[in-house]
Amino acid sequence: MTIYYLEDLETRLQEVNDLNSANAVLSWDQSTYMPPGGAAARGRQMATLSRLAHEKFTDPEVGRLLDQLRPYEESLPYDSDDASLIRVTRREYERSTKIPAEFVAQLNEHQAESYQVWTEARPANDFKRVQPYLEKTLDLSRQLANYFPGYEHIADPLIDFADEGMKVSKVRPLFAELRAQLVPIVQAFTSQPVADDACLKQFYPESQQLDFGLEVIKALGYDFNRGRQDKTHHPFMTKFSLGDVRITTRVQERDLGDALFSTMHEAGHAMYEQGIRLELDGTPLAGGTSSGVHESQSRTWENLVGRSRDFWSFFYPKLQAAFPEQLKAVSLDTFYRAINKVAPSLIRTDADEVTYNLHVMIRFDFEIDLLEGKLAISDLPEAWQARYQSDLGVRAPDDRDGVLQDVHWYAGNIGGSFQGYTLGNLLSAQIFEAAKRDQPGISSEMREGRFALLRDWLTQNIYQHGSKFTANEVIERATGNPLSIGPYIHYLRTKYGELYKLV
Ligand code: ZN
């Protein structure tokens, strides 16, 4: 009987996965090639598919199968594929059955519409246009959280969706401790001359930038037989199956760093997904385990690898060959300083490694204030400016580079959208440190333009498992310790201390 129950469950989960993957294709198309006229129908189509997926997944028969499979699950080792599948499916089933299908459809339709309006409002610097959509997003986010009564803080259920096990009372002290460590480092920089990054701001033709980016991520290990890259407004990674994990990018011809580092970032997300064991495909286990662990991998490849001296000692001559006019007179040292310039800035995605987390903390605090009702959406643009002034000492010339800059609130929830970025930064250093402890040859291999030691270690310890283990379990298993800010602070002090002679 057990085999029959398990096969029945797997068939149902595969169908849910097919509906969700079809939805992901529609969403990818919406963000890449769809003409604006397609927006209304696309929103409806995506809402229909998510409703069908939700109905199928929350069918009471799935609950019965999970109950019938409990003795089988308990007879297996915790980390076996079958036990993990049943355990993780049960967790998601219990969560999903709390949310009515009509609400899921309403939320998805609203988010698709809101995203479309944002793609027009941001270039037009028109916050007023998206304001009513954002107000509705806030209402819907509160409603979503309230399907999970018994929380300590209204943001907790939303944070838990992205980073299971995390909540406001855990994130707040962690961020406070990090801030206390970061602020003196940031202040030490403000007393020094800012690095000159003029070499990155020359004219770099789009097609050559794209070519170079592709060469780099191919070397890192992004598999083009199971992926491709297209252009979009706001770069992202998406997956239709383990055989089709796509990334997107955008190019600015007067900023070499923008496309290059965001390409490495998205390739990092994609390599995590491509590294999942193929046997898990089509199940709830075939995806990264949390937004923090996912982000730790994008940041590893973007920053710990992509902004390191080891990496560029190999790739800089290649970059010079691709852009001889722009870079022939620029030394490796000048370039290395330029890509690691530390300065308070307006845009989170362009921020350096030292100030980046201050951007995240601002957004995290706003999500809390909005959900608590302490801050109204109409006051958000001004509150944004005030907070950037006090935390980073900068003021955006307009909302385009202020409150309109990130897609998250315009295409998702308010709540739980940003803490994963900082958790990811912390984890990237902790995981990289563990990898180098086990494989001391990682750095010397990087200087030869090879990344197999690092990639294989990450695949072995993190990628292959998909969602079999929670974030906390993966971190403990891979590094031997729970999440800690120590390795990240050590990494920043070592790298930037050498660059800027910090004490
Ligand atoms: Zn990311």
Short mmCIF file of C-alpha atoms and ligand atoms in Angstrom, two decimals:
data_model
loop_
_atom_site.label_atom_id
_atom_site.label_comp_id
_atom_site.label_asym_id
_atom_site.label_seq_id
_atom_site.Cartn_x
_atom_site.Cartn_y
_atom_site.Cartn_z
CA MET A 1 0.00 0.00 0.00
CA THR A 2 2.76 2.42 0.96
CA ILE A 3 4.23 2.39 -2.53
CA TYR A 4 0.80 3.13 -3.95
CA TYR A 5 0.31 6.10 -1.59
CA LEU A 6 3.76 7.45 -2.38
CA GLU A 7 3.26 7.15 -6.13
CA ASP A 8 -0.13 8.84 -5.87
CA LEU A 9 1.41 11.70 -3.87
CA GLU A 10 4.32 12.07 -6.32
CA THR A 11 1.95 12.20 -9.31
CA ARG A 12 -0.11 14.92 -7.68
CA LEU A 13 3.00 16.90 -6.72
CA GLN A 14 4.35 16.59 -10.26
CA GLU A 15 1.11 18.09 -11.63
CA VAL A 16 1.26 20.97 -9.14
CA ASN A 17 4.86 21.49 -10.19
CA ASP A 18 3.85 21.52 -13.87
CA LEU A 19 1.24 24.21 -13.26
CA ASN A 20 3.68 26.31 -11.24
CA SER A 21 6.39 25.89 -13.87
CA ALA A 22 3.99 26.94 -16.64
CA ASN A 23 3.22 29.98 -14.53
CA ALA A 24 6.92 30.70 -14.19
CA VAL A 25 7.26 30.66 -18.00
CA LEU A 26 4.43 33.21 -18.26
CA SER A 27 6.06 35.35 -15.61
CA TRP A 28 9.48 35.14 -17.31
CA ASP A 29 7.87 36.14 -20.62
CA GLN A 30 6.07 39.03 -18.92
CA SER A 31 9.41 40.35 -17.67
CA THR A 32 11.35 39.84 -20.89
CA TYR A 33 9.46 39.85 -24.21
CA MET A 34 5.74 40.46 -23.64
CA PRO A 35 4.37 43.69 -25.17
CA PRO A 36 2.64 46.03 -22.66
CA GLY A 37 -0.74 45.25 -24.23
CA GLY A 38 -0.51 41.70 -22.90
CA ALA A 39 -0.52 42.78 -19.26
CA ALA A 40 -4.20 42.46 -18.32
CA ALA A 41 -4.72 39.04 -19.89
CA ARG A 42 -1.37 37.82 -18.56
CA GLY A 43 -2.34 38.76 -15.03
CA ARG A 44 -5.54 36.75 -15.40
CA GLN A 45 -3.78 33.75 -16.97
CA MET A 46 -1.23 33.62 -14.18
CA ALA A 47 -3.96 33.95 -11.57
CA THR A 48 -5.84 31.03 -13.15
CA LEU A 49 -2.77 28.80 -13.11
CA SER A 50 -1.88 29.65 -9.53
CA ARG A 51 -5.48 28.99 -8.45
CA LEU A 52 -5.42 25.57 -10.15
CA ALA A 53 -2.05 24.73 -8.59
CA HIS A 54 -3.25 25.84 -5.19
CA GLU A 55 -6.50 23.84 -5.45
CA LYS A 56 -4.64 20.74 -6.57
CA PHE A 57 -2.06 21.01 -3.81
CA THR A 58 -4.58 21.70 -1.04
CA ASP A 59 -6.93 18.86 -2.11
CA PRO A 60 -7.89 17.01 1.11
CA GLU A 61 -6.70 13.81 -0.57
CA VAL A 62 -3.12 15.15 -0.35
CA GLY A 63 -3.63 15.54 3.41
CA ARG A 64 -4.96 11.98 3.67
CA LEU A 65 -1.98 10.61 1.71
CA LEU A 66 0.41 12.48 4.00
CA ASP A 67 -1.31 10.92 7.03
CA GLN A 68 -1.19 7.46 5.49
CA LEU A 69 2.51 7.92 4.76
CA ARG A 70 3.45 8.95 8.30
CA PRO A 71 4.44 5.45 9.53
CA TYR A 72 6.57 4.97 6.39
CA GLU A 73 8.23 8.36 6.93
CA GLU A 74 8.98 7.49 10.56
CA SER A 75 10.58 4.19 9.51
CA LEU A 76 13.14 6.00 7.32
CA PRO A 77 16.28 8.00 8.14
CA TYR A 78 15.56 11.75 8.41
CA ASP A 79 17.71 12.62 5.40
CA SER A 80 16.33 9.97 3.01
CA ASP A 81 14.66 11.34 -0.13
CA ASP A 82 11.26 9.83 0.68
CA ALA A 83 11.18 10.97 4.32
CA SER A 84 12.29 14.46 3.27
CA LEU A 85 9.68 14.62 0.52
CA ILE A 86 6.88 13.68 2.91
CA ARG A 87 8.13 16.01 5.67
CA VAL A 88 8.61 19.05 3.43
CA THR A 89 5.35 18.45 1.55
CA ARG A 90 3.47 18.23 4.86
CA ARG A 91 4.96 21.53 6.01
CA GLU A 92 3.91 23.25 2.79
CA TYR A 93 0.52 21.55 2.79
CA GLU A 94 -0.22 22.77 6.31
CA ARG A 95 0.80 26.26 5.30
CA SER A 96 -1.10 26.32 1.99
CA THR A 97 -4.36 24.95 3.36
CA LYS A 98 -4.56 27.99 5.61
CA ILE A 99 -4.79 30.33 2.57
CA PRO A 100 -8.06 30.29 0.55
CA ALA A 101 -7.65 29.64 -3.18
CA GLU A 102 -9.59 32.80 -4.14
CA PHE A 103 -7.16 34.86 -2.07
CA VAL A 104 -4.17 33.30 -3.84
CA ALA A 105 -5.70 34.19 -7.21
CA GLN A 106 -6.56 37.72 -6.09
CA LEU A 107 -3.05 38.26 -4.73
CA ASN A 108 -1.36 36.97 -7.88
CA GLU A 109 -3.56 39.03 -10.17
CA HIS A 110 -2.94 42.14 -8.13
CA GLN A 111 0.82 41.56 -8.06
CA ALA A 112 0.99 41.09 -11.84
CA GLU A 113 -0.94 44.32 -12.45
CA SER A 114 1.06 46.23 -9.89
CA TYR A 115 4.33 45.05 -11.46
CA GLN A 116 3.21 46.27 -14.87
CA VAL A 117 2.29 49.70 -13.48
CA TRP A 118 5.65 49.90 -11.71
CA THR A 119 7.58 49.23 -14.95
CA GLU A 120 5.97 52.42 -16.33
CA ALA A 121 5.89 54.47 -13.12
CA ARG A 122 9.56 54.06 -12.27
CA PRO A 123 11.00 55.56 -15.48
CA ALA A 124 8.34 58.29 -15.27
CA ASN A 125 9.28 58.99 -11.62
CA ASP A 126 5.59 58.76 -10.76
CA PHE A 127 5.07 57.34 -7.27
CA LYS A 128 1.47 58.59 -7.21
CA ARG A 129 0.63 56.12 -9.97
CA VAL A 130 1.71 53.09 -8.00
CA GLN A 131 0.55 54.40 -4.63
CA PRO A 132 -2.98 52.87 -4.79
CA TYR A 133 -1.48 49.53 -5.89
CA LEU A 134 0.98 49.63 -3.01
CA GLU A 135 -1.82 50.45 -0.56
CA LYS A 136 -3.69 47.40 -1.76
CA THR A 137 -0.49 45.32 -1.51
CA LEU A 138 -0.18 46.38 2.13
CA ASP A 139 -3.80 45.36 2.82
CA LEU A 140 -3.31 42.02 1.09
CA SER A 141 -0.02 41.41 2.93
CA ARG A 142 -1.74 41.98 6.27
CA GLN A 143 -4.57 39.70 5.21
CA LEU A 144 -2.07 37.02 4.20
CA ALA A 145 -0.29 37.23 7.57
CA ASN A 146 -3.62 36.98 9.37
CA TYR A 147 -4.28 33.56 7.87
CA PHE A 148 -1.56 32.50 10.35
CA PRO A 149 -2.90 33.70 13.71
CA GLY A 150 -0.84 33.26 16.83
CA TYR A 151 2.22 35.10 15.55
CA GLU A 152 4.35 37.32 17.80
CA HIS A 153 4.56 40.01 15.11
CA ILE A 154 2.40 40.47 12.03
CA ALA A 155 5.52 40.32 9.81
CA ASP A 156 6.53 36.91 11.20
CA PRO A 157 4.43 34.71 8.87
CA LEU A 158 5.68 36.70 5.85
CA ILE A 159 9.30 36.42 6.98
CA ASP A 160 8.82 32.70 7.60
CA PHE A 161 7.65 32.15 3.98
CA ALA A 162 11.03 33.35 2.74
CA ASP A 163 13.31 32.39 5.61
CA GLU A 164 11.77 29.59 7.58
CA GLY A 165 12.47 29.79 11.28
CA MET A 166 13.21 33.53 11.18
CA LYS A 167 11.00 36.16 12.80
CA VAL A 168 11.15 39.81 13.83
CA SER A 169 12.40 39.01 17.34
CA LYS A 170 15.36 37.08 15.86
CA VAL A 171 16.17 39.38 12.94
CA ARG A 172 16.06 42.63 14.92
CA PRO A 173 18.85 41.83 17.41
CA LEU A 174 20.95 40.24 14.66
CA PHE A 175 20.64 43.38 12.54
CA ALA A 176 21.31 45.62 15.56
CA GLU A 177 24.53 43.71 16.31
CA LEU A 178 25.59 43.89 12.68
CA ARG A 179 24.83 47.59 12.50
CA ALA A 180 26.95 48.22 15.60
CA GLN A 181 29.88 46.49 13.86
CA LEU A 182 29.32 48.08 10.46
CA VAL A 183 28.83 51.72 11.35
CA PRO A 184 32.39 52.29 12.65
CA ILE A 185 33.78 50.58 9.52
CA VAL A 186 31.66 52.81 7.27
CA GLN A 187 32.74 55.87 9.27
CA ALA A 188 36.39 54.91 8.86
CA PHE A 189 35.88 55.07 5.10
CA THR A 190 34.29 58.48 5.11
CA SER A 191 37.53 59.95 6.49
CA GLN A 192 39.47 58.56 3.49
CA PRO A 193 39.58 59.66 -0.13
CA VAL A 194 36.97 57.78 -2.17
CA ALA A 195 38.40 55.28 -4.69
CA ASP A 196 38.30 56.46 -8.29
CA ASP A 197 35.96 54.32 -10.37
CA ALA A 198 36.04 56.49 -13.50
CA CYS A 199 37.51 53.57 -15.45
CA LEU A 200 34.17 51.73 -15.08
CA LYS A 201 32.12 54.72 -16.27
CA GLN A 202 33.47 54.91 -19.81
CA PHE A 203 31.47 53.81 -22.84
CA TYR A 204 31.21 49.99 -22.98
CA PRO A 205 29.07 48.74 -25.89
CA GLU A 206 26.21 46.48 -24.84
CA SER A 207 26.98 43.49 -27.05
CA GLN A 208 30.59 43.26 -25.84
CA GLN A 209 29.47 43.56 -22.23
CA LEU A 210 27.03 40.70 -22.76
CA ASP A 211 29.69 38.57 -24.44
CA PHE A 212 32.17 39.06 -21.62
CA GLY A 213 29.56 38.32 -18.96
CA LEU A 214 28.67 35.07 -20.71
CA GLU A 215 32.33 34.05 -20.88
CA VAL A 216 32.71 34.65 -17.16
CA ILE A 217 29.66 32.71 -16.01
CA LYS A 218 30.51 29.84 -18.33
CA ALA A 219 33.86 29.62 -16.54
CA LEU A 220 32.16 29.80 -13.13
CA GLY A 221 30.11 26.76 -14.12
CA TYR A 222 26.68 28.02 -15.20
CA ASP A 223 25.44 25.31 -17.56
CA PHE A 224 24.05 26.76 -20.81
CA ASN A 225 22.66 23.39 -21.86
CA ARG A 226 20.27 23.86 -18.97
CA GLY A 227 19.94 27.64 -19.06
CA ARG A 228 19.97 30.90 -21.03
CA GLN A 229 20.20 34.64 -20.43
CA ASP A 230 17.79 37.38 -21.61
CA LYS A 231 17.33 41.06 -20.86
CA THR A 232 14.87 42.58 -18.38
CA HIS A 233 14.28 45.65 -16.15
CA HIS A 234 15.28 44.05 -12.88
CA PRO A 235 17.54 40.99 -13.19
CA PHE A 236 16.27 37.70 -11.75
CA MET A 237 16.69 33.93 -11.97
CA THR A 238 13.81 31.58 -12.71
CA LYS A 239 13.42 27.84 -13.13
CA PHE A 240 11.03 25.76 -15.21
CA SER A 241 12.68 22.44 -14.31
CA LEU A 242 16.17 21.39 -13.22
CA GLY A 243 16.87 21.18 -16.96
CA ASP A 244 15.92 24.82 -17.61
CA VAL A 245 17.22 27.39 -15.13
CA ARG A 246 17.28 30.87 -16.68
CA ILE A 247 18.80 34.18 -15.77
CA THR A 248 18.19 37.75 -16.93
CA THR A 249 20.31 40.87 -16.95
CA ARG A 250 20.29 44.54 -17.92
CA VAL A 251 23.11 46.58 -19.43
CA GLN A 252 24.19 50.17 -18.88
CA GLU A 253 26.70 51.24 -21.49
CA ARG A 254 28.23 53.82 -19.17
CA ASP A 255 28.64 51.45 -16.24
CA LEU A 256 30.68 48.30 -16.78
CA GLY A 257 29.95 46.95 -13.31
CA ASP A 258 26.16 46.86 -13.53
CA ALA A 259 25.61 43.98 -15.95
CA LEU A 260 28.84 42.18 -15.07
CA PHE A 261 28.18 41.76 -11.36
CA SER A 262 24.45 41.23 -11.67
CA THR A 263 25.16 38.49 -14.23
CA MET A 264 27.50 36.74 -11.79
CA HIS A 265 24.90 37.25 -9.06
CA GLU A 266 22.06 35.63 -11.00
CA ALA A 267 24.37 32.88 -12.24
CA GLY A 268 25.10 32.14 -8.57
CA HIS A 269 21.38 31.67 -7.88
CA ALA A 270 21.10 29.52 -11.00
CA MET A 271 24.11 27.32 -10.18
CA TYR A 272 22.49 26.51 -6.83
CA GLU A 273 19.37 25.29 -8.67
CA GLN A 274 21.36 23.51 -11.37
CA GLY A 275 23.32 21.72 -8.64
CA ILE A 276 20.24 20.07 -7.14
CA ARG A 277 20.16 16.29 -7.61
CA LEU A 278 18.10 15.50 -10.71
CA GLU A 279 16.20 12.77 -8.82
CA LEU A 280 14.43 15.53 -6.89
CA ASP A 281 13.08 17.28 -10.02
CA GLY A 282 9.34 17.92 -10.10
CA THR A 283 8.99 17.67 -6.30
CA PRO A 284 8.83 20.35 -3.58
CA LEU A 285 12.45 19.43 -2.75
CA ALA A 286 13.76 20.72 -6.10
CA GLY A 287 14.50 24.32 -5.10
CA GLY A 288 16.82 26.31 -2.89
CA THR A 289 15.94 26.02 0.78
CA SER A 290 15.43 29.66 1.83
CA SER A 291 15.86 33.15 0.50
CA GLY A 292 18.88 33.69 2.80
CA VAL A 293 20.71 30.56 1.66
CA HIS A 294 19.85 31.37 -1.96
CA GLU A 295 21.21 34.85 -1.60
CA SER A 296 24.35 33.52 0.08
CA GLN A 297 25.13 31.71 -3.17
CA SER A 298 24.48 34.65 -5.48
CA ARG A 299 26.63 36.84 -3.25
CA THR A 300 29.38 34.20 -3.08
CA TRP A 301 29.79 34.21 -6.85
CA GLU A 302 29.22 37.94 -7.24
CA ASN A 303 31.39 39.18 -4.37
CA LEU A 304 33.58 36.63 -2.64
CA VAL A 305 34.62 35.29 -6.04
CA GLY A 306 33.69 38.06 -8.50
CA ARG A 307 35.14 41.00 -6.61
CA SER A 308 38.26 39.21 -5.39
CA ARG A 309 41.84 39.86 -6.42
CA ASP A 310 42.29 36.13 -7.11
CA PHE A 311 39.50 36.15 -9.68
CA TRP A 312 40.67 39.29 -11.48
CA SER A 313 44.33 38.30 -11.55
CA PHE A 314 43.12 35.79 -14.15
CA PHE A 315 40.21 37.62 -15.78
CA TYR A 316 41.52 41.19 -15.94
CA PRO A 317 43.83 40.58 -18.94
CA LYS A 318 40.82 39.06 -20.70
CA LEU A 319 38.68 42.08 -19.86
CA GLN A 320 41.42 44.37 -21.16
CA ALA A 321 41.51 42.35 -24.38
CA ALA A 322 37.73 42.72 -24.73
CA PHE A 323 37.88 46.49 -24.11
CA PRO A 324 41.40 47.53 -25.16
CA GLU A 325 40.62 51.21 -25.76
CA GLN A 326 38.91 51.68 -22.43
CA LEU A 327 41.26 49.64 -20.23
CA LYS A 328 44.74 49.39 -21.76
CA ALA A 329 46.04 52.18 -19.52
CA VAL A 330 44.19 51.01 -16.41
CA SER A 331 46.19 48.78 -14.05
CA LEU A 332 44.74 45.72 -12.32
CA ASP A 333 45.17 47.49 -9.01
CA THR A 334 43.18 50.54 -10.16
CA PHE A 335 40.46 48.31 -11.54
CA TYR A 336 40.34 46.20 -8.36
CA ARG A 337 39.95 49.34 -6.25
CA ALA A 338 37.26 50.66 -8.59
CA ILE A 339 35.09 47.54 -8.34
CA ASN A 340 35.49 47.60 -4.56
CA LYS A 341 34.88 51.30 -4.08
CA VAL A 342 33.16 51.98 -0.76
CA ALA A 343 30.88 55.01 -0.66
CA PRO A 344 27.38 55.63 0.63
CA SER A 345 25.04 55.44 -2.36
CA LEU A 346 21.38 55.54 -3.36
CA ILE A 347 20.80 52.18 -5.03
CA ARG A 348 20.82 48.94 -3.05
CA THR A 349 21.80 46.71 -5.96
CA ASP A 350 24.79 48.93 -6.76
CA ALA A 351 25.89 49.29 -3.16
CA ASP A 352 29.34 48.11 -2.08
CA GLU A 353 29.72 45.17 0.28
CA VAL A 354 30.28 47.41 3.30
CA THR A 355 27.24 49.70 3.03
CA TYR A 356 24.89 47.19 1.37
CA ASN A 357 23.35 45.88 4.57
CA LEU A 358 22.42 49.39 5.70
CA HIS A 359 20.15 49.57 2.62
CA VAL A 360 18.53 46.28 3.63
CA MET A 361 17.95 47.40 7.22
CA ILE A 362 16.13 50.52 6.02
CA ARG A 363 13.72 48.40 3.97
CA PHE A 364 13.26 45.84 6.74
CA ASP A 365 12.33 48.58 9.21
CA PHE A 366 9.89 50.15 6.73
CA GLU A 367 8.14 46.83 6.18
CA ILE A 368 7.67 46.53 9.94
CA ASP A 369 6.42 50.13 10.28
CA LEU A 370 4.01 49.76 7.34
CA LEU A 371 2.59 46.48 8.62
CA GLU A 372 2.23 47.89 12.12
CA GLY A 373 0.40 50.92 10.70
CA LYS A 374 3.03 53.33 12.02
CA LEU A 375 3.81 54.54 8.51
CA ALA A 376 1.33 55.28 5.69
CA ILE A 377 2.15 54.43 2.07
CA SER A 378 1.56 58.09 1.16
CA ASP A 379 4.36 59.11 3.56
CA LEU A 380 6.78 56.47 2.31
CA PRO A 381 8.67 58.58 -0.29
CA GLU A 382 9.53 61.26 2.26
CA ALA A 383 10.30 58.73 4.99
CA TRP A 384 12.63 57.01 2.52
CA GLN A 385 14.51 60.22 1.86
CA ALA A 386 14.80 61.05 5.55
CA ARG A 387 16.13 57.61 6.42
CA TYR A 388 18.72 57.63 3.61
CA GLN A 389 19.84 61.02 4.82
CA SER A 390 20.28 59.86 8.41
CA ASP A 391 21.74 56.37 7.72
CA LEU A 392 23.82 56.95 4.61
CA GLY A 393 24.05 60.73 4.31
CA VAL A 394 22.63 60.81 0.78
CA ARG A 395 19.41 62.10 -0.75
CA ALA A 396 17.95 60.82 -4.02
CA PRO A 397 17.16 63.50 -6.64
CA ASP A 398 13.78 61.79 -7.21
CA ASP A 399 11.67 58.75 -6.25
CA ARG A 400 12.98 56.78 -9.22
CA ASP A 401 16.23 56.23 -7.35
CA GLY A 402 14.42 56.34 -4.00
CA VAL A 403 11.34 54.41 -3.07
CA LEU A 404 10.65 53.19 -6.63
CA GLN A 405 14.01 51.45 -7.10
CA ASP A 406 13.27 47.88 -5.96
CA VAL A 407 10.71 45.66 -7.66
CA HIS A 408 9.87 43.65 -4.50
CA TRP A 409 6.96 45.59 -3.01
CA TYR A 410 5.52 46.26 -6.46
CA ALA A 411 5.47 42.60 -7.49
CA GLY A 412 5.28 40.78 -4.14
CA ASN A 413 4.40 41.27 -0.48
CA ILE A 414 5.25 43.99 1.98
CA GLY A 415 6.92 41.95 4.70
CA GLY A 416 9.66 39.34 4.45
CA SER A 417 11.02 40.72 1.19
CA PHE A 418 14.44 41.97 2.25
CA GLN A 419 15.92 40.31 5.36
CA GLY A 420 17.14 37.41 3.17
CA TYR A 421 19.67 39.69 1.48
CA THR A 422 21.51 40.43 4.69
CA LEU A 423 21.16 36.87 5.99
CA GLY A 424 22.64 35.85 2.64
CA ASN A 425 25.63 38.17 3.00
CA LEU A 426 26.35 36.83 6.47
CA LEU A 427 26.04 33.25 5.27
CA SER A 428 28.14 33.79 2.16
CA ALA A 429 31.20 34.56 4.29
CA GLN A 430 30.47 31.78 6.79
CA ILE A 431 30.05 29.19 4.03
CA PHE A 432 33.03 30.39 1.98
CA GLU A 433 35.22 30.21 5.09
CA ALA A 434 34.12 26.61 5.68
CA ALA A 435 34.75 25.71 2.02
CA LYS A 436 38.29 27.12 2.14
CA ARG A 437 38.99 25.31 5.41
CA ASP A 438 38.06 21.99 3.76
CA GLN A 439 39.62 22.83 0.39
CA PRO A 440 42.65 25.11 0.85
CA GLY A 441 43.33 25.03 -2.91
CA ILE A 442 40.24 27.12 -3.76
CA SER A 443 42.09 30.45 -3.95
CA SER A 444 44.99 29.20 -6.07
CA GLU A 445 42.55 27.52 -8.45
CA MET A 446 40.64 30.80 -8.79
CA ARG A 447 43.87 32.52 -9.83
CA GLU A 448 43.96 30.08 -12.76
CA GLY A 449 40.38 30.87 -13.75
CA ARG A 450 39.06 27.57 -12.45
CA PHE A 451 36.33 27.10 -9.88
CA ALA A 452 35.73 23.36 -9.69
CA LEU A 453 36.97 22.93 -6.10
CA LEU A 454 34.63 25.61 -4.79
CA ARG A 455 31.71 24.59 -6.98
CA ASP A 456 32.05 20.91 -6.08
CA TRP A 457 32.26 21.70 -2.38
CA LEU A 458 29.14 23.86 -2.58
CA THR A 459 27.32 21.22 -4.62
CA GLN A 460 28.28 18.50 -2.17
CA ASN A 461 27.41 20.44 0.97
CA ILE A 462 24.54 22.68 -0.13
CA TYR A 463 23.27 22.58 -3.71
CA GLN A 464 22.54 18.88 -4.18
CA HIS A 465 20.13 18.76 -1.24
CA GLY A 466 17.64 21.30 -2.63
CA SER A 467 15.07 21.84 0.13
CA LYS A 468 15.63 18.56 1.95
CA PHE A 469 17.06 20.46 4.89
CA THR A 470 15.95 23.78 6.40
CA ALA A 471 18.29 26.76 6.23
CA ASN A 472 19.46 26.18 9.80
CA GLU A 473 20.11 22.50 9.13
CA VAL A 474 22.06 23.22 5.94
CA ILE A 475 24.21 25.86 7.64
CA GLU A 476 25.03 23.59 10.58
CA ARG A 477 25.79 20.65 8.31
CA ALA A 478 27.93 22.67 5.90
CA THR A 479 29.84 24.88 8.34
CA GLY A 480 29.55 23.09 11.68
CA ASN A 481 28.02 26.21 13.28
CA PRO A 482 24.73 28.12 13.40
CA LEU A 483 24.41 31.44 11.56
CA SER A 484 26.91 33.96 12.90
CA ILE A 485 28.00 37.48 11.93
CA GLY A 486 31.65 36.82 12.86
CA PRO A 487 32.90 35.46 9.50
CA TYR A 488 31.30 38.30 7.54
CA ILE A 489 32.83 41.01 9.72
CA HIS A 490 36.18 39.22 9.56
CA TYR A 491 35.92 39.06 5.77
CA LEU A 492 35.13 42.78 5.45
CA ARG A 493 37.89 43.80 7.86
CA THR A 494 40.51 41.66 6.11
CA LYS A 495 39.61 42.64 2.56
CA TYR A 496 38.96 46.32 3.09
CA GLY A 497 41.64 46.66 5.72
CA GLU A 498 44.18 45.67 3.09
CA LEU A 499 42.59 47.95 0.51
CA TYR A 500 42.09 51.00 2.65
CA LYS A 501 44.56 50.52 5.50
CA LEU A 502 41.83 50.40 8.11
CA VAL A 503 42.76 49.78 11.71
ZN ZN B 1 19.72 37.66 -5.44
#
